[in-house]
mmCIF file of N, CA, C and O in Angstrom:
data_model
loop_
_atom_site.group_PDB
_atom_site.id
_atom_site.type_symbol
_atom_site.label_atom_id
_atom_site.label_comp_id
_atom_site.label_asym_id
_atom_site.label_seq_id
_atom_site.Cartn_x
_atom_site.Cartn_y
_atom_site.Cartn_z
ATOM 1 N N UNK A 1 -80.816 195.097 -102.552
ATOM 2 C CA UNK A 1 -80.554 196.449 -101.899
ATOM 3 C C UNK A 1 -79.656 197.173 -102.798
ATOM 4 O O UNK A 1 -78.691 196.636 -103.415
ATOM 5 N N UNK A 2 -79.847 198.329 -102.881
ATOM 6 C CA UNK A 2 -78.821 199.361 -103.648
ATOM 7 C C UNK A 2 -78.424 200.227 -102.610
ATOM 8 O O UNK A 2 -79.100 200.924 -101.848
ATOM 9 N N UNK A 3 -77.042 200.589 -102.744
ATOM 10 C CA UNK A 3 -76.481 201.602 -101.863
ATOM 11 C C UNK A 3 -75.331 202.506 -102.735
ATOM 12 O O UNK A 3 -74.748 201.846 -103.668
ATOM 13 N N UNK A 4 -75.275 203.677 -102.367
ATOM 14 C CA UNK A 4 -74.228 204.431 -103.053
ATOM 15 C C UNK A 4 -73.342 205.079 -102.071
ATOM 16 O O UNK A 4 -73.773 205.346 -100.894
ATOM 17 N N UNK A 5 -71.932 204.904 -102.383
ATOM 18 C CA UNK A 5 -70.899 205.428 -101.605
ATOM 19 C C UNK A 5 -70.020 206.369 -102.285
ATOM 20 O O UNK A 5 -69.869 206.202 -103.505
ATOM 21 N N UNK A 6 -69.651 207.405 -101.667
ATOM 22 C CA UNK A 6 -68.731 208.500 -102.210
ATOM 23 C C UNK A 6 -67.274 208.047 -101.975
ATOM 24 O O UNK A 6 -66.951 207.775 -100.780
ATOM 25 N N UNK A 7 -66.494 207.995 -102.908
ATOM 26 C CA UNK A 7 -65.142 207.596 -102.826
ATOM 27 C C UNK A 7 -64.127 208.609 -103.383
ATOM 28 O O UNK A 7 -64.278 209.146 -104.448
ATOM 29 N N UNK A 8 -63.178 209.043 -102.481
ATOM 30 C CA UNK A 8 -62.118 210.002 -102.900
ATOM 31 C C UNK A 8 -60.823 209.401 -103.454
ATOM 32 O O UNK A 8 -60.590 208.230 -103.269
ATOM 33 N N UNK A 9 -60.097 210.191 -104.262
ATOM 34 C CA UNK A 9 -58.760 209.785 -104.718
ATOM 35 C C UNK A 9 -58.829 208.708 -105.976
ATOM 36 O O UNK A 9 -57.770 208.277 -106.156
ATOM 37 N N UNK A 10 -59.992 208.569 -106.406
ATOM 38 C CA UNK A 10 -59.873 207.648 -107.654
ATOM 39 C C UNK A 10 -59.522 208.666 -108.871
ATOM 40 O O UNK A 10 -60.143 209.716 -109.140
ATOM 41 N N UNK A 11 -58.507 208.415 -109.660
ATOM 42 C CA UNK A 11 -57.929 209.224 -110.673
ATOM 43 C C UNK A 11 -58.058 208.631 -112.100
ATOM 44 O O UNK A 11 -57.737 209.379 -113.088
ATOM 45 N N UNK A 12 -58.234 207.343 -112.016
ATOM 46 C CA UNK A 12 -58.245 206.788 -113.457
ATOM 47 C C UNK A 12 -59.190 205.520 -113.476
ATOM 48 O O UNK A 12 -59.739 204.944 -112.458
ATOM 49 N N UNK A 13 -59.462 204.804 -114.499
ATOM 50 C CA UNK A 13 -60.137 203.599 -114.767
ATOM 51 C C UNK A 13 -59.614 202.498 -113.905
ATOM 52 O O UNK A 13 -60.221 201.635 -113.356
ATOM 53 N N UNK A 14 -58.144 202.441 -113.925
ATOM 54 C CA UNK A 14 -57.583 201.444 -113.077
ATOM 55 C C UNK A 14 -57.877 201.460 -111.689
ATOM 56 O O UNK A 14 -58.181 200.380 -110.994
ATOM 57 N N UNK A 15 -58.004 202.622 -111.143
ATOM 58 C CA UNK A 15 -58.286 203.063 -109.776
ATOM 59 C C UNK A 15 -59.818 202.522 -109.483
ATOM 60 O O UNK A 15 -60.079 201.785 -108.479
ATOM 61 N N UNK A 16 -60.640 202.872 -110.397
ATOM 62 C CA UNK A 16 -62.071 202.393 -110.321
ATOM 63 C C UNK A 16 -62.182 200.776 -110.223
ATOM 64 O O UNK A 16 -62.936 200.178 -109.509
ATOM 65 N N UNK A 17 -61.314 200.252 -111.133
ATOM 66 C CA UNK A 17 -61.378 198.745 -111.227
ATOM 67 C C UNK A 17 -60.890 198.216 -109.854
ATOM 68 O O UNK A 17 -61.535 197.160 -109.398
ATOM 69 N N UNK A 18 -59.888 198.791 -109.151
ATOM 70 C CA UNK A 18 -59.465 198.214 -107.922
ATOM 71 C C UNK A 18 -60.601 198.239 -106.908
ATOM 72 O O UNK A 18 -60.887 197.395 -106.095
ATOM 73 N N UNK A 19 -61.255 199.381 -106.820
ATOM 74 C CA UNK A 19 -62.327 199.626 -105.847
ATOM 75 C C UNK A 19 -63.398 198.707 -106.137
ATOM 76 O O UNK A 19 -63.952 198.153 -105.369
ATOM 77 N N UNK A 20 -63.890 198.557 -107.561
ATOM 78 C CA UNK A 20 -64.900 197.754 -107.892
ATOM 79 C C UNK A 20 -64.586 196.242 -107.400
ATOM 80 O O UNK A 20 -65.408 195.673 -107.056
ATOM 81 N N UNK A 21 -63.394 195.757 -107.822
ATOM 82 C CA UNK A 21 -62.885 194.378 -107.533
ATOM 83 C C UNK A 21 -63.043 194.078 -105.896
ATOM 84 O O UNK A 21 -63.442 192.996 -105.411
ATOM 85 N N UNK A 22 -62.588 195.184 -105.182
ATOM 86 C CA UNK A 22 -62.765 195.038 -103.670
ATOM 87 C C UNK A 22 -64.042 194.966 -103.123
ATOM 88 O O UNK A 22 -64.504 194.139 -102.318
ATOM 89 N N UNK A 23 -64.994 195.808 -103.811
ATOM 90 C CA UNK A 23 -66.449 195.762 -103.319
ATOM 91 C C UNK A 23 -67.056 194.383 -103.716
ATOM 92 O O UNK A 23 -67.922 193.920 -102.901
ATOM 93 N N UNK A 24 -66.726 194.102 -104.935
ATOM 94 C CA UNK A 24 -67.356 192.788 -105.426
ATOM 95 C C UNK A 24 -66.992 191.549 -104.626
ATOM 96 O O UNK A 24 -67.599 190.587 -104.580
ATOM 97 N N UNK A 25 -65.861 191.725 -103.841
ATOM 98 C CA UNK A 25 -65.423 190.520 -103.044
ATOM 99 C C UNK A 25 -66.133 190.359 -101.698
ATOM 100 O O UNK A 25 -66.159 189.512 -101.100
ATOM 101 N N UNK A 26 -67.045 191.364 -101.230
ATOM 102 C CA UNK A 26 -67.748 191.347 -100.079
ATOM 103 C C UNK A 26 -69.027 190.303 -100.472
ATOM 104 O O UNK A 26 -69.461 190.245 -101.557
ATOM 105 N N UNK A 27 -69.355 189.772 -99.273
ATOM 106 C CA UNK A 27 -70.372 188.616 -99.398
ATOM 107 C C UNK A 27 -71.756 189.480 -99.833
ATOM 108 O O UNK A 27 -72.052 190.541 -99.108
ATOM 109 N N UNK A 28 -72.465 188.923 -100.739
ATOM 110 C CA UNK A 28 -73.837 189.390 -101.078
ATOM 111 C C UNK A 28 -73.797 190.446 -102.222
ATOM 112 O O UNK A 28 -74.779 190.827 -102.784
ATOM 113 N N UNK A 29 -72.568 190.853 -102.509
ATOM 114 C CA UNK A 29 -72.558 191.925 -103.545
ATOM 115 C C UNK A 29 -72.950 191.152 -105.005
ATOM 116 O O UNK A 29 -72.140 190.253 -105.370
ATOM 117 N N UNK A 30 -73.650 191.944 -105.612
ATOM 118 C CA UNK A 30 -74.000 191.226 -106.902
ATOM 119 C C UNK A 30 -73.588 192.008 -108.298
ATOM 120 O O UNK A 30 -73.386 191.578 -109.152
ATOM 121 N N UNK A 31 -73.562 193.461 -108.059
ATOM 122 C CA UNK A 31 -72.871 194.411 -108.968
ATOM 123 C C UNK A 31 -72.284 195.685 -108.437
ATOM 124 O O UNK A 31 -72.847 196.114 -107.333
ATOM 125 N N UNK A 32 -71.409 196.058 -109.114
ATOM 126 C CA UNK A 32 -70.972 197.437 -108.682
ATOM 127 C C UNK A 32 -70.613 198.247 -109.905
ATOM 128 O O UNK A 32 -70.103 197.863 -110.749
ATOM 129 N N UNK A 33 -71.105 199.497 -109.800
ATOM 130 C CA UNK A 33 -70.910 200.569 -110.842
ATOM 131 C C UNK A 33 -70.189 201.782 -110.338
ATOM 132 O O UNK A 33 -70.604 202.293 -109.279
ATOM 133 N N UNK A 34 -69.062 202.072 -110.850
ATOM 134 C CA UNK A 34 -68.303 203.258 -110.553
ATOM 135 C C UNK A 34 -68.575 204.315 -111.548
ATOM 136 O O UNK A 34 -68.426 204.211 -112.622
ATOM 137 N N UNK A 35 -68.774 205.530 -110.985
ATOM 138 C CA UNK A 35 -68.927 206.642 -111.783
ATOM 139 C C UNK A 35 -67.675 207.491 -111.441
ATOM 140 O O UNK A 35 -67.506 208.133 -110.393
ATOM 141 N N UNK A 36 -66.747 207.507 -112.314
ATOM 142 C CA UNK A 36 -65.448 208.179 -112.146
ATOM 143 C C UNK A 36 -65.523 209.575 -112.325
ATOM 144 O O UNK A 36 -65.841 210.103 -113.302
ATOM 145 N N UNK A 37 -64.941 210.303 -111.191
ATOM 146 C CA UNK A 37 -64.744 211.691 -111.379
ATOM 147 C C UNK A 37 -63.338 212.068 -111.102
ATOM 148 O O UNK A 37 -63.162 212.242 -109.956
ATOM 149 N N UNK A 38 -62.416 212.049 -111.952
ATOM 150 C CA UNK A 38 -60.959 212.239 -111.600
ATOM 151 C C UNK A 38 -60.655 213.639 -110.969
ATOM 152 O O UNK A 38 -61.138 214.519 -111.352
ATOM 153 N N UNK A 39 -60.009 213.625 -109.917
ATOM 154 C CA UNK A 39 -59.769 214.770 -109.042
ATOM 155 C C UNK A 39 -60.909 215.176 -108.277
ATOM 156 O O UNK A 39 -60.893 216.319 -107.544
ATOM 157 N N UNK A 40 -61.955 214.475 -108.149
ATOM 158 C CA UNK A 40 -63.107 214.707 -107.461
ATOM 159 C C UNK A 40 -63.684 213.681 -106.493
ATOM 160 O O UNK A 40 -62.909 212.733 -106.247
ATOM 161 N N UNK A 41 -64.905 213.693 -106.366
ATOM 162 C CA UNK A 41 -65.592 212.680 -105.523
ATOM 163 C C UNK A 41 -66.274 211.626 -106.512
ATOM 164 O O UNK A 41 -67.298 212.049 -107.110
ATOM 165 N N UNK A 42 -65.853 210.454 -106.552
ATOM 166 C CA UNK A 42 -66.443 209.553 -107.368
ATOM 167 C C UNK A 42 -67.526 208.651 -106.640
ATOM 168 O O UNK A 42 -67.630 208.770 -105.554
ATOM 169 N N UNK A 43 -68.396 208.108 -107.435
ATOM 170 C CA UNK A 43 -69.680 207.279 -106.831
ATOM 171 C C UNK A 43 -69.405 205.918 -107.087
ATOM 172 O O UNK A 43 -69.226 205.431 -108.186
ATOM 173 N N UNK A 44 -69.635 205.025 -106.042
ATOM 174 C CA UNK A 44 -69.740 203.564 -106.317
ATOM 175 C C UNK A 44 -71.177 203.129 -105.854
ATOM 176 O O UNK A 44 -71.558 203.270 -104.655
ATOM 177 N N UNK A 45 -71.801 202.707 -106.720
ATOM 178 C CA UNK A 45 -73.020 202.228 -106.695
ATOM 179 C C UNK A 45 -73.059 200.689 -106.381
ATOM 180 O O UNK A 45 -72.417 199.836 -107.288
ATOM 181 N N UNK A 46 -73.630 200.181 -105.387
ATOM 182 C CA UNK A 46 -73.373 198.688 -105.128
ATOM 183 C C UNK A 46 -74.877 198.053 -104.957
ATOM 184 O O UNK A 46 -75.802 198.559 -104.203
ATOM 185 N N UNK A 47 -75.073 196.988 -105.535
ATOM 186 C CA UNK A 47 -76.247 196.201 -105.619
ATOM 187 C C UNK A 47 -75.966 194.867 -104.826
ATOM 188 O O UNK A 47 -75.012 194.267 -105.205
ATOM 189 N N UNK A 48 -76.510 194.586 -103.719
ATOM 190 C CA UNK A 48 -76.437 193.383 -103.019
ATOM 191 C C UNK A 48 -77.597 192.564 -102.510
ATOM 192 O O UNK A 48 -78.763 193.408 -102.601
ATOM 193 N N UNK A 49 -77.475 191.466 -102.060
ATOM 194 C CA UNK A 49 -78.570 190.801 -101.840
ATOM 195 C C UNK A 49 -79.005 190.901 -100.308
ATOM 196 O O UNK A 49 -79.969 190.536 -99.802
ATOM 197 N N UNK A 50 -78.164 191.755 -99.597
ATOM 198 C CA UNK A 50 -78.285 191.993 -98.245
ATOM 199 C C UNK A 50 -77.695 193.288 -97.924
ATOM 200 O O UNK A 50 -76.773 193.864 -98.554
ATOM 201 N N UNK A 51 -78.001 193.866 -96.739
ATOM 202 C CA UNK A 51 -77.475 195.058 -96.340
ATOM 203 C C UNK A 51 -76.049 194.948 -95.972
ATOM 204 O O UNK A 51 -75.618 194.029 -95.321
ATOM 205 N N UNK A 52 -75.266 195.953 -96.570
ATOM 206 C CA UNK A 52 -73.842 195.964 -96.213
ATOM 207 C C UNK A 52 -73.602 197.032 -94.977
ATOM 208 O O UNK A 52 -74.052 198.172 -95.203
ATOM 209 N N UNK A 53 -72.577 196.679 -94.246
ATOM 210 C CA UNK A 53 -72.315 197.649 -93.145
ATOM 211 C C UNK A 53 -71.240 198.752 -93.669
ATOM 212 O O UNK A 53 -70.469 198.251 -94.605
ATOM 213 N N UNK A 54 -71.583 199.928 -93.480
ATOM 214 C CA UNK A 54 -70.538 201.033 -93.897
ATOM 215 C C UNK A 54 -69.186 200.712 -93.525
ATOM 216 O O UNK A 54 -68.101 200.835 -94.318
ATOM 217 N N UNK A 55 -68.871 200.086 -92.325
ATOM 218 C CA UNK A 55 -67.601 199.641 -91.869
ATOM 219 C C UNK A 55 -66.938 198.660 -92.684
ATOM 220 O O UNK A 55 -65.818 198.732 -93.212
ATOM 221 N N UNK A 56 -67.596 197.675 -93.258
ATOM 222 C CA UNK A 56 -67.219 196.632 -94.063
ATOM 223 C C UNK A 56 -66.739 197.177 -95.306
ATOM 224 O O UNK A 56 -65.806 197.104 -96.022
ATOM 225 N N UNK A 57 -67.670 198.204 -95.796
ATOM 226 C CA UNK A 57 -67.260 198.753 -97.159
ATOM 227 C C UNK A 57 -66.178 199.668 -97.116
ATOM 228 O O UNK A 57 -65.253 199.701 -97.910
ATOM 229 N N UNK A 58 -66.047 200.351 -95.951
ATOM 230 C CA UNK A 58 -65.000 201.318 -95.710
ATOM 231 C C UNK A 58 -63.642 200.461 -95.583
ATOM 232 O O UNK A 58 -62.686 200.921 -96.217
ATOM 233 N N UNK A 59 -63.562 199.436 -94.895
ATOM 234 C CA UNK A 59 -62.486 198.537 -94.777
ATOM 235 C C UNK A 59 -61.931 198.180 -96.138
ATOM 236 O O UNK A 59 -60.688 198.205 -96.492
ATOM 237 N N UNK A 60 -62.765 197.646 -96.904
ATOM 238 C CA UNK A 60 -62.282 197.129 -98.475
ATOM 239 C C UNK A 60 -61.875 198.305 -99.187
ATOM 240 O O UNK A 60 -60.767 197.997 -100.031
ATOM 241 N N UNK A 61 -62.617 199.289 -99.049
ATOM 242 C CA UNK A 61 -62.023 200.518 -100.045
ATOM 243 C C UNK A 61 -60.720 200.976 -99.458
ATOM 244 O O UNK A 61 -59.877 201.216 -100.301
ATOM 245 N N UNK A 62 -60.462 201.065 -98.186
ATOM 246 C CA UNK A 62 -59.283 201.503 -97.699
ATOM 247 C C UNK A 62 -58.144 200.599 -98.002
ATOM 248 O O UNK A 62 -57.024 201.014 -98.315
ATOM 249 N N UNK A 63 -58.513 199.388 -97.961
ATOM 250 C CA UNK A 63 -57.530 198.215 -98.242
ATOM 251 C C UNK A 63 -57.038 198.369 -99.771
ATOM 252 O O UNK A 63 -55.860 198.175 -99.949
ATOM 253 N N UNK A 64 -57.950 198.814 -100.509
ATOM 254 C CA UNK A 64 -57.677 199.031 -101.923
ATOM 255 C C UNK A 64 -56.809 200.468 -102.187
ATOM 256 O O UNK A 64 -56.372 200.556 -103.208
ATOM 257 N N UNK A 65 -56.775 201.255 -101.174
ATOM 258 C CA UNK A 65 -55.834 202.297 -101.086
ATOM 259 C C UNK A 65 -56.738 203.773 -101.413
ATOM 260 O O UNK A 65 -56.287 204.727 -101.683
ATOM 261 N N UNK A 66 -58.121 203.702 -101.039
ATOM 262 C CA UNK A 66 -58.795 204.860 -101.214
ATOM 263 C C UNK A 66 -59.784 205.098 -100.062
ATOM 264 O O UNK A 66 -59.560 204.299 -99.047
ATOM 265 N N UNK A 67 -60.417 206.123 -99.816
ATOM 266 C CA UNK A 67 -61.216 206.443 -98.877
ATOM 267 C C UNK A 67 -62.726 206.727 -99.199
ATOM 268 O O UNK A 67 -63.147 207.402 -100.097
ATOM 269 N N UNK A 68 -63.692 206.412 -98.317
ATOM 270 C CA UNK A 68 -65.024 206.825 -98.442
ATOM 271 C C UNK A 68 -65.019 208.210 -97.806
ATOM 272 O O UNK A 68 -64.497 208.595 -96.858
ATOM 273 N N UNK A 69 -66.116 208.941 -98.325
ATOM 274 C CA UNK A 69 -66.314 210.344 -97.637
ATOM 275 C C UNK A 69 -67.891 210.581 -97.475
ATOM 276 O O UNK A 69 -68.656 209.747 -98.289
ATOM 277 N N UNK A 70 -68.343 211.429 -96.688
ATOM 278 C CA UNK A 70 -69.637 211.661 -96.671
ATOM 279 C C UNK A 70 -70.066 212.846 -97.522
ATOM 280 O O UNK A 70 -71.275 213.036 -97.657
ATOM 281 N N UNK A 71 -69.214 213.717 -98.073
ATOM 282 C CA UNK A 71 -69.596 214.696 -98.957
ATOM 283 C C UNK A 71 -68.481 215.147 -99.596
ATOM 284 O O UNK A 71 -67.213 214.869 -99.438
#
């Protein structure tokens, strides 16, 4: 399964790495690709073997210090 999430407040490669690591820790996640847009809304593409709940994704992103957005 592939899902795309919009993430705010990513300003650098290090930030993207923290979000990527947090998402990779979720059960079933096989790959994470971050498209970094400093000062804008970045995209996290997640490939997983199972459907991920938005709540679970939001929780790990927020624990990493960032926020999901819908637009």
